Tab-separated table of C-alpha atoms in Angstrom:
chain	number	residue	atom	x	y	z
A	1	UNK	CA	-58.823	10.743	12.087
A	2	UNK	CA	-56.785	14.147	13.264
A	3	UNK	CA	-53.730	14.018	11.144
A	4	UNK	CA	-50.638	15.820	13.090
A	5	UNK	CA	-48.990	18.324	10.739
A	6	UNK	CA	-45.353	16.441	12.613
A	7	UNK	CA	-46.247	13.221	11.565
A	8	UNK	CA	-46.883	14.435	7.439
A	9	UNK	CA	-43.666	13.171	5.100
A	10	UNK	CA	-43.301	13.921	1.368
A	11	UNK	CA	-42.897	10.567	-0.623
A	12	UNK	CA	-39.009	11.894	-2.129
A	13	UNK	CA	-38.000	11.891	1.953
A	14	UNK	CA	-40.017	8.526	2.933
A	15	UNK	CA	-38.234	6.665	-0.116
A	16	UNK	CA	-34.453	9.008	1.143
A	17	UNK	CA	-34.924	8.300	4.368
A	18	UNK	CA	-37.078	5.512	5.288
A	19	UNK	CA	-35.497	5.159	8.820
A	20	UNK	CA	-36.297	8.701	10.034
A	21	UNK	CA	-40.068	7.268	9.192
A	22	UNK	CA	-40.036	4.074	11.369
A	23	UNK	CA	-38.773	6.256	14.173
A	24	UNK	CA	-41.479	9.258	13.565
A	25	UNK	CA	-44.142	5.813	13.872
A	26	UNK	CA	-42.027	4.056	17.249
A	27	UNK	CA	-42.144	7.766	18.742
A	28	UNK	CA	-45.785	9.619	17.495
A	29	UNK	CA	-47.827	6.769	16.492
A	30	UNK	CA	-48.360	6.779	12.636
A	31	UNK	CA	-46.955	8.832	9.417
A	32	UNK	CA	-48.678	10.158	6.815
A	33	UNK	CA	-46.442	10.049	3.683
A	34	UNK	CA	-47.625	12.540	1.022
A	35	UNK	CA	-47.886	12.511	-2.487
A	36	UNK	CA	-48.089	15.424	-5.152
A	37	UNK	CA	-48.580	17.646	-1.909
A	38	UNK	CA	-51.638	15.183	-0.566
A	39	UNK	CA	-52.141	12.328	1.749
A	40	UNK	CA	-51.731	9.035	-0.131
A	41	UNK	CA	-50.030	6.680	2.883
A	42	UNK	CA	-50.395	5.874	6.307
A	43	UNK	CA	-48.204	4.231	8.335
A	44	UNK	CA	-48.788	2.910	11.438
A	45	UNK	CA	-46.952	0.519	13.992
A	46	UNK	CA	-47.599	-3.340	13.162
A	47	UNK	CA	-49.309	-4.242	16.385
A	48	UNK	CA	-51.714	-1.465	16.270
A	49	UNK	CA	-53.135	-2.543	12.982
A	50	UNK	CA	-55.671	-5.146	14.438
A	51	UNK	CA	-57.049	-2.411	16.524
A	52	UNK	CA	-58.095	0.237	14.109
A	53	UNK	CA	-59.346	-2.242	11.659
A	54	UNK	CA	-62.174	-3.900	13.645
A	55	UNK	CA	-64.623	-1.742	14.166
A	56	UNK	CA	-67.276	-1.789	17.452
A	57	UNK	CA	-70.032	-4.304	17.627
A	58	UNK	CA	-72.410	-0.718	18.526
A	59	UNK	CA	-71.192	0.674	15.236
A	60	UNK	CA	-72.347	-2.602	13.470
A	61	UNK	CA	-75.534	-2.588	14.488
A	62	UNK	CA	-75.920	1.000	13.657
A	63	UNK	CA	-75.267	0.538	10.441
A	64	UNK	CA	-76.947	-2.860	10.492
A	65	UNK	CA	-80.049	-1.273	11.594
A	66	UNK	CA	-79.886	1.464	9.056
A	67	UNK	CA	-79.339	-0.528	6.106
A	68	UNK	CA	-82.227	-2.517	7.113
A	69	UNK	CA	-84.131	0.783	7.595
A	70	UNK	CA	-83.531	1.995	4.058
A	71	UNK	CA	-84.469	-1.736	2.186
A	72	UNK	CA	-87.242	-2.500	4.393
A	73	UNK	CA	-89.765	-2.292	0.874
A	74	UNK	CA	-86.923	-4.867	-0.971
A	75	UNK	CA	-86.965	-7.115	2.126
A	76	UNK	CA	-90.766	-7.809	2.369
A	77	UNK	CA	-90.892	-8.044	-1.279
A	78	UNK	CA	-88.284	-11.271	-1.060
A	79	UNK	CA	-89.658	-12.037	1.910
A	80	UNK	CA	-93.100	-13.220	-0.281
């Protein structure tokens, strides 16, 4: 994820100024709200939280596939 340097917000404004946040998200996307100087929160726009949470049947079965990969011993064992 490429984090634009507009989009950061320390927690002190967030929490002053939560409205200036909601626009920042309706106008760029997402907000990064910062905490002790690092990234703790993201905020993103409600309808675009389905999206970035499901992730790609090809990147399942990557991973699938590599799991299977690294436990293939374990597997036949149970298999028995």
């Amino acid at each position: 994820m490429t984090i634009d340097t507009n989009t950061m917000v320390s927690i002190t404004e967030a929490n002053q100024n939560f409205s200036k946040v909601a626009r920042l998200v309706d106008e760029l996307g997402s907000v990064v709200i910062l905490k002790n100087n690092a990234p703790k929160y993201l905020v993103i726009d409600f309808s675009k939280a389905d999206e970035s949470s499901v992730a790609k049947d090809e990147d399942v079965l990557t991973i699938s596939k590599k799991i299977l990969a690294q436990n293939k011993e374990a597997y036949e064992v149970l298999a028995k």
